[in-house]
């Protein structure tokens, strides 16, 4: 791929702007040599304004999403994309969230520009478990675990029962819930069906991938080893 197109696809600017950046010497190799538009330098050896290039197509990012942020590029208010470099919004292919966390849910949120990988993660066939830390308004009644794991629970206005979900009770108002699917506001609706209300909700794990080392509001690019943990 031509250098101008590569930089534009990574969101650094338009092709015209990238042509100008190259002419002004802002694009170099690791030895400080200015690169030309037809340069055939390896991606990892290219610097833009003395900084390594963002990862190429196929990037997967893990964010520790704070409360109050929306998984959208268009809604009003605080967006999860505001926590990423501005150029990430301009990448081609686009950088999309893998599933969503609503405004009042925090924790592990994945992004990718790889449509195949995205569908692998969300596909029911992959059976990727997602673990949520749940705080409730009132004590549980003791019947929740059996109901959630039964495979027979029906949510209001739905025609298909939920897949079995595992409930680990921490104390009477705090639990850890593992889902194997992702329906709209599923955790909140499951507990609402038992007469309870979720007051705090955070996703702590996707597959075997945790938020270790990623503080609230921060993000990191996943390695191949990290990505493999999602399917572990």
Coordinates of N, CA and C in Angstrom, one line a residue:
X1 N 0.8 -1.2 0.0 CA 0.0 0.0 0.0 C 0.9 1.2 0.0
X2 N 0.6 2.2 -0.8 CA 1.3 3.4 -0.9 C 1.3 4.2 0.4
X3 N 2.4 4.8 0.7 CA 2.5 5.5 2.0 C 1.4 6.5 2.3
X4 N 1.1 7.3 1.3 CA 0.0 8.3 1.5 C -1.3 7.6 1.9
X5 N -1.7 6.6 1.2 CA -2.9 5.9 1.4 C -2.9 5.2 2.8
X6 N -1.7 4.6 3.2 CA -1.6 4.0 4.5 C -1.8 5.0 5.6
X7 N -1.2 6.2 5.5 CA -1.4 7.2 6.6 C -2.8 7.7 6.6
X8 N -3.4 7.9 5.4 CA -4.8 8.4 5.4 C -5.7 7.4 6.0
X9 N -5.5 6.1 5.7 CA -6.4 5.0 6.3 C -6.2 4.9 7.8
X10 N -5.1 5.3 8.3 CA -4.9 5.2 9.7 C -5.4 6.4 10.4
X11 N -6.0 7.4 9.6 CA -6.7 8.5 10.2 C -5.8 9.7 10.5
X12 N -4.5 9.7 10.0 CA -3.7 10.9 10.3 C -4.1 12.1 9.6
X13 N -4.9 12.0 8.5 CA -5.3 13.1 7.7 C -5.8 12.7 6.4
X14 N -6.2 13.6 5.6 CA -6.6 13.3 4.2 C -5.4 12.9 3.4
X15 N -5.6 12.4 2.2 CA -4.4 12.1 1.3 C -3.7 13.3 0.9
X16 N -4.4 14.4 0.7 CA -3.7 15.7 0.4 C -2.8 16.1 1.6
X17 N -3.4 16.0 2.8 CA -2.6 16.4 4.0 C -1.4 15.5 4.2
X18 N -1.5 14.2 3.9 CA -0.4 13.3 4.0 C 0.7 13.5 3.0
X19 N 0.3 13.9 1.8 CA 1.3 14.3 0.8 C 2.1 15.5 1.3
X20 N 1.4 16.4 1.9 CA 2.1 17.6 2.4 C 3.0 17.2 3.6
X21 N 2.5 16.3 4.4 CA 3.3 15.8 5.6 C 4.6 15.2 5.1
X22 N 4.5 14.4 4.0 CA 5.7 13.7 3.5 C 6.6 14.7 2.9
X23 N 6.1 15.7 2.2 CA 7.0 16.8 1.6 C 7.7 17.6 2.7
X24 N 7.0 17.8 3.8 CA 7.6 18.6 4.9 C 8.6 17.7 5.8
X25 N 8.7 16.4 5.5 CA 9.7 15.6 6.2 C 9.2 15.1 7.5
X26 N 7.9 15.1 7.7 CA 7.3 14.6 9.0 C 7.2 13.1 9.1
X27 N 7.4 12.4 7.9 CA 7.4 11.0 7.9 C 8.8 10.4 7.6
X28 N 9.3 9.6 8.6 CA 10.6 9.2 8.5 C 10.7 7.7 8.9
X29 N 11.9 7.1 8.7 CA 12.1 5.7 9.2 C 12.7 5.9 10.6
X30 N 13.0 4.7 11.2 CA 13.6 4.8 12.6 C 15.0 5.4 12.7
X31 N 15.6 5.5 11.5 CA 17.0 6.1 11.5 C 16.9 7.6 11.2
X32 N 15.7 8.1 11.1 CA 15.6 9.5 10.9 C 15.6 9.9 9.4
X33 N 15.6 9.0 8.5 CA 15.6 9.3 7.1 C 14.2 9.7 6.6
X34 N 14.1 10.8 5.9 CA 12.8 11.2 5.4 C 12.3 10.2 4.3
X35 N 11.0 9.8 4.4 CA 10.5 8.9 3.4 C 9.7 9.6 2.3
X36 N 9.7 9.0 1.1 CA 9.0 9.5 0.0 C 7.7 8.8 -0.1
X37 N 6.8 9.3 -1.0 CA 5.5 8.8 -1.1 C 5.5 7.3 -1.6
X38 N 6.5 7.0 -2.4 CA 6.6 5.6 -2.9 C 7.5 4.7 -2.1
X39 N 7.8 5.1 -0.8 CA 8.7 4.3 0.0 C 8.0 2.9 0.3
X40 N 8.9 1.9 0.4 CA 8.4 0.5 0.7 C 9.0 0.1 2.1
X41 N 8.8 0.9 3.1 CA 9.3 0.6 4.4 C 8.3 -0.2 5.2
X42 N 8.8 -1.1 6.0 CA 7.9 -1.9 6.9 C 7.1 -1.0 7.8
X43 N 5.8 -1.3 8.1 CA 4.9 -0.5 8.9 C 5.6 -0.2 10.2
X44 N 6.1 -1.2 10.9 CA 6.7 -0.9 12.2 C 7.9 -0.1 12.2
X45 N 8.5 0.2 11.0 CA 9.7 1.1 11.0 C 9.4 2.5 10.5
X46 N 8.1 2.8 10.4 CA 7.7 4.2 10.0 C 7.3 5.0 11.2
X47 N 7.8 6.3 11.2 CA 7.5 7.2 12.2 C 6.7 8.4 11.6
X48 N 5.7 8.9 12.3 CA 5.0 10.1 11.9 C 5.2 11.1 13.0
X49 N 5.8 12.2 12.7 CA 6.2 13.2 13.7 C 6.9 12.6 14.8
X50 N 7.9 11.8 14.5 CA 8.8 11.1 15.4 C 8.1 10.1 16.3
X51 N 6.9 9.7 16.0 CA 6.2 8.7 16.8 C 5.9 7.5 15.9
X52 N 6.0 6.2 16.5 CA 5.6 5.0 15.7 C 4.2 5.1 15.2
X53 N 3.9 4.5 14.0 CA 2.6 4.5 13.5 C 1.6 3.7 14.4
X54 N 0.4 4.1 14.4 CA -0.6 3.2 15.0 C -0.7 1.8 14.3
X55 N -1.2 0.8 15.0 CA -1.2 -0.5 14.4 C -2.0 -0.5 13.1
X56 N -1.6 -1.4 12.2 CA -2.3 -1.6 10.9 C -3.6 -2.2 11.1
X57 N -4.3 -2.4 9.9 CA -5.6 -3.1 9.9 C -5.5 -4.4 10.7
X58 N -6.6 -4.6 11.5 CA -6.6 -5.8 12.3 C -6.4 -5.5 13.8
X59 N -6.3 -4.2 14.1 CA -6.0 -3.8 15.5 C -7.2 -4.2 16.4
X60 N -6.9 -4.6 17.6 CA -8.0 -4.9 18.6 C -7.5 -4.1 19.9
X61 N -8.5 -3.3 20.4 CA -8.2 -2.5 21.5 C -9.1 -2.8 22.7
X62 N -8.5 -2.9 23.9 CA -9.3 -3.1 25.1 C -9.3 -1.8 25.9
X63 N -10.5 -1.3 26.2 CA -10.7 -0.1 27.0 C -11.3 -0.5 28.3
X64 N -10.9 0.2 29.4 CA -11.6 0.2 30.7 C -12.6 1.3 30.7
X65 N -13.8 1.1 30.2 CA -14.8 2.1 30.0 C -15.3 2.7 31.3
X66 N -15.3 4.0 31.5 CA -15.9 4.6 32.7 C -17.4 4.7 32.5
X67 N -18.1 4.9 33.7 CA -19.5 5.3 33.6 C -19.7 6.6 32.9
X68 N -20.9 6.7 32.3 CA -21.3 8.0 31.7 C -20.9 8.2 30.3
X69 N -20.2 7.2 29.7 CA -19.8 7.2 28.3 C -20.7 6.3 27.4
X70 N -20.9 6.8 26.2 CA -21.8 6.1 25.3 C -21.0 5.4 24.2
X71 N -21.4 4.2 23.8 CA -20.7 3.5 22.7 C -21.3 3.9 21.4
X72 N -20.9 5.1 20.9 CA -21.4 5.7 19.7 C -20.4 6.7 19.2
X73 N -20.6 7.0 17.9 CA -19.7 8.1 17.3 C -20.6 9.3 17.0
X74 N -21.9 9.2 17.2 CA -22.8 10.3 16.8 C -23.6 10.9 17.9
X75 N -23.9 10.2 19.0 CA -24.7 10.7 20.1 C -24.2 11.9 20.7
X76 N -25.0 12.6 21.4 CA -24.6 13.8 22.2 C -23.9 13.3 23.5
X77 N -23.1 14.2 24.1 CA -22.5 13.9 25.4 C -21.2 13.2 25.2
X78 N -20.8 12.5 26.3 CA -19.5 11.8 26.3 C -19.5 10.5 25.6
X79 N -18.6 10.3 24.6 CA -18.5 9.1 23.8 C -17.2 8.4 24.1
X80 N -17.3 7.0 24.0 CA -16.1 6.2 24.3 C -14.9 6.6 23.3
X81 N -15.3 7.1 22.1 CA -14.2 7.5 21.2 C -13.5 8.7 21.6
X82 N -14.1 9.5 22.5 CA -13.4 10.7 23.1 C -12.2 10.3 23.9
X83 N -12.1 9.0 24.4 CA -11.0 8.5 25.2 C -9.9 8.0 24.3
X84 N -10.1 7.9 23.0 CA -9.0 7.5 22.1 C -8.5 8.7 21.3
X85 N -7.3 8.5 20.7 CA -6.8 9.6 19.9 C -7.8 10.0 18.8
X86 N -7.9 11.3 18.4 CA -8.9 11.7 17.5 C -8.8 11.0 16.1
X87 N -7.6 10.7 15.7 CA -7.4 10.0 14.4 C -8.0 8.7 14.4
X88 N -8.3 8.0 15.5 CA -8.9 6.7 15.5 C -10.3 6.7 14.9
X89 N -10.9 7.9 15.0 CA -12.3 7.9 14.4 C -12.3 8.0 12.9
X90 N -11.1 8.3 12.4 CA -11.0 8.5 10.9 C -10.4 7.3 10.2
X91 N -10.1 6.2 11.0 CA -9.5 5.0 10.4 C -10.4 4.4 9.3
X92 N -9.8 3.8 8.3 CA -10.5 3.1 7.3 C -9.8 1.7 7.2
X93 N -10.5 0.6 7.4 CA -11.9 0.5 7.8 C -12.2 1.1 9.2
X94 N -13.4 1.4 9.5 CA -13.7 2.1 10.8 C -13.4 1.2 12.0
X95 N -13.2 1.9 13.1 CA -12.9 1.2 14.4 C -14.3 1.1 15.1
X96 N -14.7 -0.1 15.3 CA -16.1 -0.3 15.9 C -15.9 -1.0 17.2
X97 N -16.9 -0.7 18.1 CA -17.0 -1.5 19.3 C -17.5 -2.9 19.0
X98 N -16.9 -3.9 19.8 CA -17.4 -5.3 19.7 C -18.5 -5.4 20.7
X99 N -19.7 -5.3 20.3 CA -20.8 -5.2 21.3 C -20.8 -3.9 21.9
X100 N -21.6 -3.7 22.9 CA -21.8 -2.4 23.5 C -21.9 -2.5 25.0
X101 N -21.5 -1.5 25.7 CA -21.8 -1.3 27.1 C -22.6 0.0 27.2
X102 N -23.8 0.0 27.9 CA -24.6 1.2 28.0 C -24.0 2.2 28.9
X103 N -24.6 3.4 28.9 CA -24.0 4.6 29.6 C -23.7 4.3 31.0
X104 N -24.6 3.5 31.7 CA -24.4 3.2 33.1 C -23.7 1.9 33.4
X105 N -23.0 1.4 32.4 CA -22.2 0.2 32.7 C -20.7 0.5 32.3
X106 N -19.8 0.1 33.2 CA -18.4 0.3 33.0 C -17.7 -1.0 32.7
X107 N -16.4 -0.9 32.5 CA -15.6 -2.1 32.4 C -15.0 -2.4 31.0
X108 N -14.8 -3.7 30.7 CA -14.1 -4.2 29.5 C -14.9 -3.9 28.3
X109 N -14.3 -3.1 27.4 CA -14.9 -2.8 26.1 C -13.9 -3.0 25.0
X110 N -14.2 -3.8 24.0 CA -13.3 -4.1 22.9 C -13.7 -3.2 21.6
X111 N -12.6 -2.9 20.9 CA -12.8 -2.2 19.6 C -12.0 -3.0 18.6
X112 N -12.4 -2.9 17.3 CA -11.6 -3.5 16.2 C -12.0 -2.8 14.9
X113 N -11.1 -2.9 13.9 CA -11.4 -2.5 12.6 C -11.5 -3.7 11.7
X114 N -11.5 -4.9 12.3 CA -11.5 -6.2 11.6 C -12.9 -6.8 11.7
X115 N -13.7 -6.7 10.7 CA -15.1 -7.2 10.7 C -15.2 -8.7 11.0
X116 N -14.2 -9.5 10.5 CA -14.2 -10.9 10.7 C -14.0 -11.2 12.2
X117 N -13.0 -10.5 12.8 CA -12.8 -10.8 14.2 C -13.9 -10.3 15.0
X118 N -14.6 -9.2 14.7 CA -15.7 -8.7 15.5 C -16.8 -9.8 15.5
X119 N -17.1 -10.4 14.3 CA -18.2 -11.4 14.3 C -17.8 -12.7 15.0
X120 N -16.5 -13.0 15.0 CA -16.0 -14.2 15.7 C -16.4 -14.0 17.2
X121 N -16.1 -12.8 17.7 CA -16.3 -12.6 19.2 C -17.8 -12.7 19.5
X122 N -18.6 -12.0 18.7 CA -20.1 -11.9 19.1 C -20.9 -13.1 18.6
X123 N -20.3 -14.0 17.8 CA -21.1 -15.1 17.2 C -21.5 -16.1 18.4
X124 N -22.7 -16.5 18.4 CA -23.2 -17.5 19.4 C -22.3 -18.8 19.3
X125 N -21.8 -19.1 18.1 CA -21.0 -20.3 18.0 C -19.7 -20.2 18.7
X126 N -19.2 -19.0 18.9 CA -17.9 -18.9 19.6 C -18.1 -19.1 21.1
X127 N -19.3 -18.8 21.6 CA -19.6 -19.0 23.0 C -18.6 -18.3 24.0
X128 N -18.3 -17.1 23.6 CA -17.3 -16.3 24.4 C -18.0 -15.8 25.7
X129 N -17.6 -16.3 26.9 CA -18.2 -15.8 28.1 C -17.8 -14.4 28.5
X130 N -18.8 -13.7 29.0 CA -18.6 -12.3 29.5 C -19.0 -12.2 30.9
X131 N -18.1 -11.7 31.8 CA -18.3 -11.7 33.2 C -18.6 -10.3 33.7
X132 N -19.7 -10.2 34.5 CA -20.1 -8.9 35.0 C -20.1 -8.9 36.5
X133 N -19.7 -7.8 37.1 CA -19.8 -7.6 38.5 C -21.0 -6.8 38.8
X134 N -21.9 -7.3 39.6 CA -23.3 -6.7 39.8 C -23.5 -6.3 41.2
X135 N -24.0 -5.1 41.4 CA -24.4 -4.7 42.7 C -25.9 -4.4 42.6
X136 N -26.6 -4.9 43.6 CA -28.1 -4.9 43.6 C -28.7 -3.9 44.7
X137 N -29.9 -3.5 44.4 CA -30.6 -2.6 45.3 C -31.0 -3.3 46.6
X138 N -31.4 -4.6 46.5 CA -31.8 -5.3 47.7 C -31.3 -6.7 47.7
X139 N -31.3 -7.4 48.8 CA -30.8 -8.8 48.9 C -31.4 -9.7 47.9
X140 N -30.7 -10.6 47.3 CA -31.2 -11.6 46.4 C -32.1 -12.6 47.3
X141 N -33.0 -13.2 46.6 CA -34.0 -14.1 47.3 C -33.6 -15.6 47.3
X142 N -32.5 -15.9 46.6 CA -31.9 -17.3 46.7 C -32.3 -18.2 45.5
X143 N -33.3 -17.7 44.7 CA -33.7 -18.5 43.6 C -33.0 -18.1 42.3
X144 N -32.2 -17.1 42.3 CA -31.7 -16.5 41.1 C -30.7 -17.5 40.4
X145 N -29.8 -18.2 41.1 CA -28.9 -19.0 40.4 C -29.5 -20.1 39.7
X146 N -30.5 -20.8 40.3 CA -31.2 -21.9 39.6 C -32.0 -21.4 38.4
X147 N -32.6 -20.2 38.5 CA -33.3 -19.7 37.4 C -32.4 -19.3 36.2
X148 N -31.3 -18.6 36.5 CA -30.4 -18.2 35.5 C -29.7 -19.3 34.8
X149 N -29.4 -20.4 35.5 CA -28.7 -21.5 34.9 C -29.6 -22.5 34.2
X150 N -30.9 -22.3 34.3 CA -31.9 -23.3 33.8 C -31.9 -23.4 32.3
X151 N -31.6 -22.4 31.6 CA -31.8 -22.4 30.1 C -33.2 -22.2 29.7
X152 N -34.1 -21.9 30.7 CA -35.5 -21.8 30.4 C -36.0 -20.4 30.7
X153 N -35.2 -19.5 31.2 CA -35.6 -18.2 31.5 C -36.0 -17.3 30.3
X154 N -37.2 -16.7 30.3 CA -37.6 -15.9 29.2 C -37.7 -14.4 29.7
X155 N -37.2 -13.6 28.9 CA -37.3 -12.1 29.2 C -38.5 -11.6 28.6
X156 N -39.0 -10.5 29.1 CA -40.3 -9.9 28.7 C -40.1 -9.5 27.2
X157 N -41.1 -9.8 26.4 CA -41.2 -9.4 25.0 C -40.2 -10.2 24.1
X158 N -39.7 -11.3 24.6 CA -38.8 -12.1 23.8 C -39.5 -13.5 23.6
X159 N -39.1 -14.2 22.5 CA -39.7 -15.5 22.2 C -38.7 -16.6 22.4
X160 N -37.5 -16.3 22.7 CA -36.5 -17.4 22.9 C -35.9 -17.3 24.3
X161 N -35.8 -18.5 25.0 CA -35.2 -18.5 26.3 C -33.7 -18.1 26.3
X162 N -33.3 -17.6 27.4 CA -31.9 -17.3 27.6 C -31.0 -18.5 27.6
X163 N -29.8 -18.4 27.1 CA -28.8 -19.5 27.4 C -28.5 -19.5 28.9
X164 N -28.1 -20.7 29.4 CA -27.8 -20.8 30.8 C -26.6 -19.8 31.2
X165 N -26.8 -19.2 32.3 CA -25.8 -18.2 32.8 C -25.5 -18.6 34.2
X166 N -24.2 -18.4 34.6 CA -23.7 -18.8 35.9 C -23.7 -17.6 36.8
X167 N -24.2 -17.8 38.0 CA -24.3 -16.8 39.0 C -23.4 -17.2 40.2
X168 N -22.5 -16.4 40.6 CA -21.6 -16.6 41.7 C -22.0 -15.5 42.7
X169 N -22.6 -15.9 43.8 CA -23.0 -14.9 44.8 C -21.9 -14.5 45.7
X170 N -21.5 -13.3 45.8 CA -20.4 -12.8 46.6 C -21.0 -12.5 48.0
X171 N -22.1 -11.7 48.1 CA -22.8 -11.5 49.3 C -24.2 -11.2 48.9
X172 N -25.1 -10.8 49.8 CA -26.5 -10.8 49.5 C -26.9 -9.7 48.5
X173 N -26.0 -8.7 48.2 CA -26.3 -7.7 47.2 C -25.3 -7.6 46.2
X174 N -24.3 -8.5 46.1 CA -23.2 -8.4 45.2 C -23.0 -9.8 44.6
X175 N -23.0 -9.9 43.2 CA -22.9 -11.1 42.5 C -22.0 -11.0 41.3
X176 N -21.5 -12.1 40.8 CA -20.7 -12.2 39.6 C -21.5 -13.0 38.6
X177 N -21.9 -12.5 37.5 CA -22.7 -13.2 36.5 C -22.0 -13.4 35.2
X178 N -21.9 -14.6 34.7 CA -21.3 -15.0 33.5 C -22.3 -15.3 32.4
X179 N -22.3 -14.5 31.3 CA -23.2 -14.7 30.2 C -22.5 -15.3 29.0
X180 N -23.3 -16.0 28.2 CA -22.7 -16.6 27.0 C -23.5 -16.1 25.7
X181 N -24.1 -14.9 25.9 CA -24.7 -14.3 24.8 C -24.8 -12.8 25.2
X182 N -25.4 -12.0 24.3 CA -25.5 -10.5 24.6 C -26.7 -9.9 24.1
X183 N -27.8 -10.0 24.9 CA -29.0 -9.4 24.6 C -29.1 -8.0 25.2
X184 N -30.1 -7.2 24.7 CA -30.2 -5.8 25.1 C -30.5 -5.7 26.6
X185 N -29.6 -5.0 27.3 CA -29.7 -4.8 28.7 C -29.9 -6.1 29.5
X186 N -29.3 -7.1 29.1 CA -29.6 -8.5 29.5 C -29.5 -8.6 31.1
X187 N -28.3 -8.2 31.6 CA -28.1 -8.4 33.0 C -29.2 -7.6 33.9
X188 N -29.4 -6.4 33.5 CA -30.4 -5.6 34.2 C -31.8 -6.3 34.1
X189 N -32.2 -6.7 32.9 CA -33.5 -7.3 32.7 C -33.6 -8.7 33.5
X190 N -32.5 -9.4 33.6 CA -32.6 -10.7 34.3 C -32.9 -10.5 35.7
X191 N -32.2 -9.5 36.4 CA -32.4 -9.3 37.8 C -33.8 -8.6 38.0
X192 N -34.2 -7.7 37.0 CA -35.5 -7.1 37.1 C -36.6 -8.2 37.2
X193 N -36.4 -9.3 36.4 CA -37.4 -10.3 36.4 C -37.5 -11.1 37.7
X194 N -36.5 -10.9 38.6 CA -36.6 -11.5 39.9 C -37.0 -10.5 41.0
X195 N -37.4 -9.3 40.5 CA -37.9 -8.3 41.4 C -36.8 -7.4 42.0
X196 N -35.6 -7.4 41.4 CA -34.5 -6.7 41.9 C -34.1 -5.6 40.9
X197 N -33.2 -4.7 41.4 CA -32.7 -3.6 40.5 C -31.2 -3.5 40.6
X198 N -30.6 -3.5 39.5 CA -29.1 -3.3 39.4 C -28.7 -1.9 39.6
X199 N -27.9 -1.6 40.6 CA -27.5 -0.3 40.9 C -26.1 0.0 40.4
X200 N -25.3 -1.0 40.2 CA -23.9 -0.8 39.6 C -23.6 -2.1 38.8
X201 N -23.0 -1.8 37.6 CA -22.7 -2.9 36.7 C -21.4 -2.7 36.0
X202 N -20.5 -3.7 36.0 CA -19.2 -3.5 35.4 C -18.9 -4.9 34.7
X203 N -18.4 -4.8 33.5 CA -17.9 -6.1 32.8 C -16.4 -6.2 33.2
X204 N -16.1 -7.3 33.8 CA -14.7 -7.5 34.3 C -13.9 -8.4 33.4
X205 N -14.5 -9.2 32.5 CA -13.7 -10.1 31.7 C -14.5 -10.5 30.4
X206 N -13.7 -10.7 29.4 CA -14.3 -11.2 28.1 C -13.4 -12.4 27.8
X207 N -14.0 -13.6 27.8 CA -13.2 -14.8 27.7 C -12.4 -14.9 28.9
X208 N -11.1 -15.1 28.7 CA -10.1 -15.1 29.8 C -9.3 -13.8 29.9
X209 N -9.8 -12.8 29.1 CA -9.1 -11.5 29.0 C -9.7 -10.6 30.1
X210 N -8.8 -10.1 31.0 CA -9.2 -9.2 32.1 C -8.7 -7.8 31.8
X211 N -9.0 -6.9 32.7 CA -8.6 -5.5 32.7 C -7.3 -5.2 33.4
X212 N -6.6 -6.3 33.8 CA -5.4 -6.1 34.5 C -4.4 -5.1 33.8
X213 N -4.0 -4.1 34.6 CA -3.1 -3.2 34.0 C -3.7 -2.0 33.2
X214 N -5.0 -2.0 33.1 CA -5.7 -1.0 32.3 C -6.6 -0.2 33.3
X215 N -6.2 1.0 33.6 CA -7.0 1.8 34.6 C -8.2 2.3 33.9
X216 N -9.1 2.8 34.8 CA -10.4 3.3 34.2 C -10.1 4.5 33.3
X217 N -10.8 4.5 32.1 CA -10.6 5.5 31.1 C -9.4 5.3 30.2
X218 N -8.6 4.2 30.5 CA -7.4 4.0 29.7 C -7.7 2.8 28.7
X219 N -6.7 2.6 27.8 CA -6.9 1.5 26.8 C -5.5 1.0 26.4
X220 N -5.5 -0.2 25.8 CA -4.3 -0.7 25.3 C -4.6 -1.5 24.0
X221 N -3.6 -1.6 23.1 CA -3.7 -2.4 21.9 C -3.3 -3.9 22.3
X222 N -4.2 -4.8 21.9 CA -3.9 -6.2 22.3 C -2.9 -6.9 21.5
X223 N -2.1 -7.7 22.1 CA -1.2 -8.5 21.4 C -1.9 -9.8 20.9
X224 N -1.2 -10.6 20.1 CA -1.8 -11.8 19.6 C -2.2 -12.7 20.8
X225 N -1.3 -12.7 21.8 CA -1.5 -13.5 23.0 C -2.8 -13.0 23.7
X226 N -2.9 -11.7 23.8 CA -4.1 -11.2 24.5 C -5.4 -11.6 23.7
X227 N -5.3 -11.5 22.4 CA -6.5 -11.8 21.6 C -6.9 -13.3 21.7
X228 N -5.9 -14.1 21.9 CA -6.2 -15.5 22.1 C -6.9 -15.8 23.4
X229 N -6.7 -15.0 24.4 CA -7.4 -15.1 25.7 C -8.9 -14.9 25.6
X230 N -9.3 -14.1 24.6 CA -10.7 -13.9 24.4 C -11.5 -15.2 24.1
X231 N -10.8 -16.1 23.4 CA -11.4 -17.4 23.0 C -11.0 -18.5 23.9
X232 N -10.3 -18.2 25.0 CA -9.9 -19.3 25.9 C -11.0 -19.7 26.8

